Short mmCIF file of C-alpha atoms and ligand atoms in Angstrom, two decimals:
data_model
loop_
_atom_site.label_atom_id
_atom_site.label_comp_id
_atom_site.label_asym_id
_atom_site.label_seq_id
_atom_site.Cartn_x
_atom_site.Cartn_y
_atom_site.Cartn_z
CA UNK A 148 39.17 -44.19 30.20
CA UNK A 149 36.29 -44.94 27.96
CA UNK A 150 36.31 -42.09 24.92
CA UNK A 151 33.05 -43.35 24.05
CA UNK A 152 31.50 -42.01 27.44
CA UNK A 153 32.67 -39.08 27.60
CA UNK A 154 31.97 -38.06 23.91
CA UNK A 155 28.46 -39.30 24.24
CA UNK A 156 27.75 -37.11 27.47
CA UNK A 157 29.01 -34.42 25.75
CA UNK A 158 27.34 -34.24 23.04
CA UNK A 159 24.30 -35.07 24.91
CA UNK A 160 24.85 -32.22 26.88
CA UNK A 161 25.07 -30.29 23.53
CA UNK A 162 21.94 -31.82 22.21
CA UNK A 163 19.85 -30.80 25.04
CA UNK A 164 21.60 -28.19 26.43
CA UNK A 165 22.24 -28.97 29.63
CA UNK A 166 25.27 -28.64 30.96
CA UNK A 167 27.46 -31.45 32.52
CA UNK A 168 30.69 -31.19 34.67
CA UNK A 169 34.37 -31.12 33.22
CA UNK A 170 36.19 -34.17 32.36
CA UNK A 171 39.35 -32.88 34.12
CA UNK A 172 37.47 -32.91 37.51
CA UNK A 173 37.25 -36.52 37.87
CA UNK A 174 39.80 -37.75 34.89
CA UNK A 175 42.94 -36.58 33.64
CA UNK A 176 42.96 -36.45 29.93
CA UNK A 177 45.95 -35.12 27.57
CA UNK A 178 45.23 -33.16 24.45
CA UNK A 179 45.39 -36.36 21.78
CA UNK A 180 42.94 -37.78 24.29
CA UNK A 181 40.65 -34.85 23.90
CA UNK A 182 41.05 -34.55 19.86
CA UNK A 183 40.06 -38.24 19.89
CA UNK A 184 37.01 -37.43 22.15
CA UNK A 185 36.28 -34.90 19.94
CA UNK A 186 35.87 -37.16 17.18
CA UNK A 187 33.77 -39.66 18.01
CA UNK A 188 30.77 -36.90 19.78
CA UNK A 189 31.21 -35.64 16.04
CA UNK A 190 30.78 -38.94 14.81
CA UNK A 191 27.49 -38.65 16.67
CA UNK A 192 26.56 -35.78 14.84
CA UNK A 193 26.97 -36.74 11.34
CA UNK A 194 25.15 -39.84 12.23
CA UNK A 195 22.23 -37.83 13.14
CA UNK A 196 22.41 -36.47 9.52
CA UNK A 197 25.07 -33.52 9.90
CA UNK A 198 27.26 -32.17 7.84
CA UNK A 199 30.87 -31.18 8.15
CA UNK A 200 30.83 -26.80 7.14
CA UNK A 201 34.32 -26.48 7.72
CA UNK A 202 36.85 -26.01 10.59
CA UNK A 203 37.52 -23.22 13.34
CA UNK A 204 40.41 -22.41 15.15
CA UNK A 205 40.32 -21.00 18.60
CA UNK A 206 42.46 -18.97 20.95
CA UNK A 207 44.47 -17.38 18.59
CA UNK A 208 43.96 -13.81 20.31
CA UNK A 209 45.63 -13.03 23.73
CA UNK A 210 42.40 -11.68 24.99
CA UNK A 211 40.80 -14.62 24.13
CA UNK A 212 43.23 -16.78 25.85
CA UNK A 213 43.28 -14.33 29.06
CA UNK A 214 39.37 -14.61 29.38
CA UNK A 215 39.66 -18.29 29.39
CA UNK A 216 42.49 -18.88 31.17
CA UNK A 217 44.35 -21.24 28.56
CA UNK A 218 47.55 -20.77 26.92
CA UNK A 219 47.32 -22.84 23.12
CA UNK A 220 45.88 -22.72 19.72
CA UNK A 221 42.61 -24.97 19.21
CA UNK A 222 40.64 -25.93 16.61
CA UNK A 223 37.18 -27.73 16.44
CA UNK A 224 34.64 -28.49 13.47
CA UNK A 225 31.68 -26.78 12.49
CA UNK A 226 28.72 -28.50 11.14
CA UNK A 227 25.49 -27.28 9.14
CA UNK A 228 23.70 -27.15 12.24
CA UNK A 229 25.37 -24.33 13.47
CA UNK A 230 25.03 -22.28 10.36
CA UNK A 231 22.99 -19.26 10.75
CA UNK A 232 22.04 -17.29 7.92
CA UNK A 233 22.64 -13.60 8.37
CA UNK A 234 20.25 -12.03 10.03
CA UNK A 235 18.38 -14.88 11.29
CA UNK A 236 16.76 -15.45 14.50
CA UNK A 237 18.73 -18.01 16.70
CA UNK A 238 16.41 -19.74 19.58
CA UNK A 239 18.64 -19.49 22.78
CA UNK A 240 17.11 -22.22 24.76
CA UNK A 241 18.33 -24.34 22.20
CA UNK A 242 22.03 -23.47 23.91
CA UNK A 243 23.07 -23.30 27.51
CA UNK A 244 25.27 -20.24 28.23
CA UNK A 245 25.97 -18.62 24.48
CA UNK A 246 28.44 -16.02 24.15
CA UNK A 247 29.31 -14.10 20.95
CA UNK A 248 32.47 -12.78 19.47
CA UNK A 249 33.58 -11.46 16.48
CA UNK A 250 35.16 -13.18 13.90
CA UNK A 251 36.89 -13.22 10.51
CA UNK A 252 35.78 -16.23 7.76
CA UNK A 253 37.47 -17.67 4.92
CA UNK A 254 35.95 -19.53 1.99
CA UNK A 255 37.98 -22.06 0.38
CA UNK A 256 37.66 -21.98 -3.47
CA UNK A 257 39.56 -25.38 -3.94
CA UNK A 258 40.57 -28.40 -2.41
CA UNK A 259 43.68 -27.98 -0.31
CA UNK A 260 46.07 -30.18 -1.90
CA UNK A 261 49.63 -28.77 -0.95
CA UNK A 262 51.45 -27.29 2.17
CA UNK A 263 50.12 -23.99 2.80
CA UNK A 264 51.55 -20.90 3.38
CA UNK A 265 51.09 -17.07 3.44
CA UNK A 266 52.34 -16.77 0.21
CA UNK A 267 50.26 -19.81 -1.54
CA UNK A 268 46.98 -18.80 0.98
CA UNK A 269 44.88 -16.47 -1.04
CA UNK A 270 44.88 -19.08 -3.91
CA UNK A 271 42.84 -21.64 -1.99
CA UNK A 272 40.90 -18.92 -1.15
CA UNK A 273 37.66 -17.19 -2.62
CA UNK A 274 36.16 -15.11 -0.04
CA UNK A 275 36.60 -13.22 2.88
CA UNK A 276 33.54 -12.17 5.21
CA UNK A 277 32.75 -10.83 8.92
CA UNK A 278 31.59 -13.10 11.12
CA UNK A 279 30.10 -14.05 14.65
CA UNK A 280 30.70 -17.04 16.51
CA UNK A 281 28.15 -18.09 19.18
CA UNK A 282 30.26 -20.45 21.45
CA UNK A 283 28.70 -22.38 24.09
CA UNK A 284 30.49 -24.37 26.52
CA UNK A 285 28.63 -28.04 27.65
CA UNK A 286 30.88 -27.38 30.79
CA UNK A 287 29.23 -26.40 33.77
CA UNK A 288 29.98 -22.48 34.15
CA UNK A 289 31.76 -22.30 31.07
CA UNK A 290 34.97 -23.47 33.43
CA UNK A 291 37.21 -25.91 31.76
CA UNK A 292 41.54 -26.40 31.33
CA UNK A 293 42.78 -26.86 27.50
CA UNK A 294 42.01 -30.32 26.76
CA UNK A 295 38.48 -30.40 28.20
CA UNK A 296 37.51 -27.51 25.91
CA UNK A 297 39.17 -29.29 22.72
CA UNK A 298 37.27 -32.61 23.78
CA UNK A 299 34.13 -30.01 23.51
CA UNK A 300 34.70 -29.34 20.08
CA UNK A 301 35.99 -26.17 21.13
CA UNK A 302 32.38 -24.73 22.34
CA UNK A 303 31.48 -24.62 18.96
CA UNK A 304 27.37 -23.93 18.74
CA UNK A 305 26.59 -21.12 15.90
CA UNK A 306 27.81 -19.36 13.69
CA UNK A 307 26.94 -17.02 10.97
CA UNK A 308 28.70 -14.82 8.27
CA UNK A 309 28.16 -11.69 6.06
CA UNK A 310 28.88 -10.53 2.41
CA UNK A 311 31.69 -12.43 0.90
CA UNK A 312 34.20 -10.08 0.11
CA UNK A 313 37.14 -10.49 -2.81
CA UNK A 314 40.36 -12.70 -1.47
CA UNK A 315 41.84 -9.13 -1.97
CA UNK A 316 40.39 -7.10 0.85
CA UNK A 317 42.54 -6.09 3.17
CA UNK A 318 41.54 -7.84 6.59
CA UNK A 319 44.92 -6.94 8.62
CA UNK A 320 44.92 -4.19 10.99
CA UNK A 321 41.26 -3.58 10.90
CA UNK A 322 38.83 -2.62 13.29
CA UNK A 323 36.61 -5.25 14.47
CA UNK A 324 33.68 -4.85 16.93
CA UNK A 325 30.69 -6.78 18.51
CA UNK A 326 27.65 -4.49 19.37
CA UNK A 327 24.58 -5.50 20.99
CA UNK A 328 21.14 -3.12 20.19
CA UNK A 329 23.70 -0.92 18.63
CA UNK A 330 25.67 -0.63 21.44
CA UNK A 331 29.44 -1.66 20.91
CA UNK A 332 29.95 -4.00 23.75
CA UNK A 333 34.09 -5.64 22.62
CA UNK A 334 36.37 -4.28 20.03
CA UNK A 335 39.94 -4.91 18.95
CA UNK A 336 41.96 -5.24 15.90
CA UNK A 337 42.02 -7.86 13.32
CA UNK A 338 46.17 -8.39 14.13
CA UNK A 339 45.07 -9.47 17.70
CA UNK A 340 44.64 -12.66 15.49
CA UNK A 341 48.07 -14.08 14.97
CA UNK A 342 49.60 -11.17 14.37
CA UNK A 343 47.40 -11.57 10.35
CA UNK A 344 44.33 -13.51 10.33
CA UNK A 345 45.39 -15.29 7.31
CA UNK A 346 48.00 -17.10 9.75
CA UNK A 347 44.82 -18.21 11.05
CA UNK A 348 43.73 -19.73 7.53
CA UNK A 349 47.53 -21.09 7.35
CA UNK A 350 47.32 -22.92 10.48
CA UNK A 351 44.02 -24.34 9.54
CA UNK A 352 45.13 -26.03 6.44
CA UNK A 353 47.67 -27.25 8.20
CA UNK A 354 45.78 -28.62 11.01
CA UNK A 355 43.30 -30.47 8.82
CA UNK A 356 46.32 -31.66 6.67
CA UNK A 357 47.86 -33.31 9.44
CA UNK A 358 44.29 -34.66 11.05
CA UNK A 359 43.11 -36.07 7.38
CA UNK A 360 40.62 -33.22 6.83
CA UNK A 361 40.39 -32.80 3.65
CA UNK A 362 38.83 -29.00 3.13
CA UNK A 363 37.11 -29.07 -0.14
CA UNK A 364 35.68 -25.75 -2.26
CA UNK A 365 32.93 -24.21 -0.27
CA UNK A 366 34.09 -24.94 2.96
CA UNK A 367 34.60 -22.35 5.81
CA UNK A 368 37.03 -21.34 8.12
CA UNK A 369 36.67 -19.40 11.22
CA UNK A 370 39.97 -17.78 12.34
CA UNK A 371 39.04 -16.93 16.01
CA UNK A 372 37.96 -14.15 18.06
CA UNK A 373 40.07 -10.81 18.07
CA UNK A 374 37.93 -9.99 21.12
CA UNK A 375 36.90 -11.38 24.38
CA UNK A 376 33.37 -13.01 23.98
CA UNK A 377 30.27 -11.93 25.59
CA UNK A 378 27.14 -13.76 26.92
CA UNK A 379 23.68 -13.27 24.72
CA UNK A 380 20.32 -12.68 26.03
CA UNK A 381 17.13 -12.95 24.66
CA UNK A 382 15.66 -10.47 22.69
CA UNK A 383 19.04 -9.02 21.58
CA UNK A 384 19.83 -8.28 18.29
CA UNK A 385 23.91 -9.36 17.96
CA UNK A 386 26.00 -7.53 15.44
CA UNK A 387 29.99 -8.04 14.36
CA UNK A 388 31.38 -5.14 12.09
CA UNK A 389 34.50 -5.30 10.46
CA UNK A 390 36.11 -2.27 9.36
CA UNK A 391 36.05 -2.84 5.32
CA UNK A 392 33.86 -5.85 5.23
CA UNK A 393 30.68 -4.73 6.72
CA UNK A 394 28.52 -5.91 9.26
CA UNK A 395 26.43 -9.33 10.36
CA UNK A 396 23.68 -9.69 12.77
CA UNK A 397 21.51 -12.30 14.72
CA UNK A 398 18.23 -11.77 16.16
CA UNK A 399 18.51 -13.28 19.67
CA UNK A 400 14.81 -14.93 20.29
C1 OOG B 918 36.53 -21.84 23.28
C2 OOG B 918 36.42 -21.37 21.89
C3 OOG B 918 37.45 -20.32 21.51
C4 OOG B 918 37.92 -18.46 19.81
O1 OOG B 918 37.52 -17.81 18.84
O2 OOG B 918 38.96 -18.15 20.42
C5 OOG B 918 37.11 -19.62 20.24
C6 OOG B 918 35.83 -20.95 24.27
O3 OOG B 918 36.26 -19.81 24.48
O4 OOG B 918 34.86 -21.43 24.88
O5 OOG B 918 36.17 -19.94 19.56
MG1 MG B 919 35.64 -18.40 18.13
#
């Protein structure tokens, strides 16, 4: 199998948004495989003149995994180009499919240097915001098993965050909700997320620990969606709330 193809169509397919058809259709790929993949169509990216934001994890909510179809834990990388500032306009023919969700971000306020745990978390930590994720699948239909979403960098596309909030505020057992034109369209709870959403930020350290990531002050996490995800239109104006840290929007254009 050549790694180097396949990353390279997909992050074409990214690049121009256009979608192309899932590995697993034509070759059978295990999940080192797809990390690997995953890699190198960064690779591409930072070549281009990205930057490495920080790291997301994904299906880490039942409902998440039940829309999907996929049983596991993910994670992906964000990069600059995917940060929206709150409130900004996002251009959706840049994308092929988008869907939001809500999520919860963490800001890390120094380099993770030591095994990480719930009881250590909140001192890498130096802010806690609402967030959205816009995830767009390159695969055709948004249809893909486990390893061909990983070797898609997890769908990653956009993302944006409000208000950083003290390492203090209480982000377990809250509401969250996604709304679109004020209209609440997904809700759940902030548990749905591991069970605590700083799990989330514990697995994350870990995962970058053990891939040579090395998450340095500034850099964001996104602990995955307590919700289902939802696809955007144009002309929409997106919105995440989190009971306790506010709200964050996107104009959809
Ligand atoms: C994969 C990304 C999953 C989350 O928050 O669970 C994710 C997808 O659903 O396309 O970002
Ligand atoms: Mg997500």
């Amino acid at each position: 199998m050549n790694y180097n193809q396949i990353a390279e169509t997909l992050d074409l397919a990214s690049f121009k948004a256009k979608a192309t058809e899932q590995i697993s259709n034509s070759t059978a790929i295990n999940l080192e495989q797809a990390y690997a993949i995953q890699s190198i169509s960064i690779a591409r990216r930072y070549i281009r003149g990205e930057k490495l934001l920080g790291l997301k994890l994904g299906f880490t909510s039942k409902a998440k995994m039940e829309q999907m179809g996929v049983h596991d834990m993910i994670w992906g990388r964000l990069t600059d180009k995917m940060f929206y500032s709150n409130g900004s306009e996002l251009v959706i023919k840049n994308f092929i499919h988008p869907r939001a969700e809500p999520e919860i971000a963490f800001r890390i306020s120094k380099t993770i240097d030591q095994t990480i745990t719930l009881t250590n978390a909140k001192d890498y930590v130096d802010g806690v915001a609402v967030a959205i994720e816009v995830i767009d699948s390159r695969y055709q239909n948004f249809k893909f098993s486990l390893e061909d979403v990983v070797a898609d960098n997890c769908s990653s596309a956009g993302f944006t965050y409000g208000d950083w909030l003290p390492t203090d505020t209480n982000i377990q057992d809250i509401k969250m909700s996604l709304s679109f034109d004020g209209e609440e369209v997904e809700k759940g709870n902030s548990n749905a997320i591991l069970g605590n959403p700083w799990e989330s930020f514990v697995a994350a350290a870990r995962l970058a620990q053990e891939n040579g990531e090395v998450l340095k002050k500034g850099a964001i996490i996104l602990a995955g969606a307590a919700t289902s995800a939802v696809f955007i239109k144009q002309g929409q104006k997106i919105a995440a709330h989190a009971d306790g840290l506010g709200q964050v929007s996107l104009q959809i254009v």
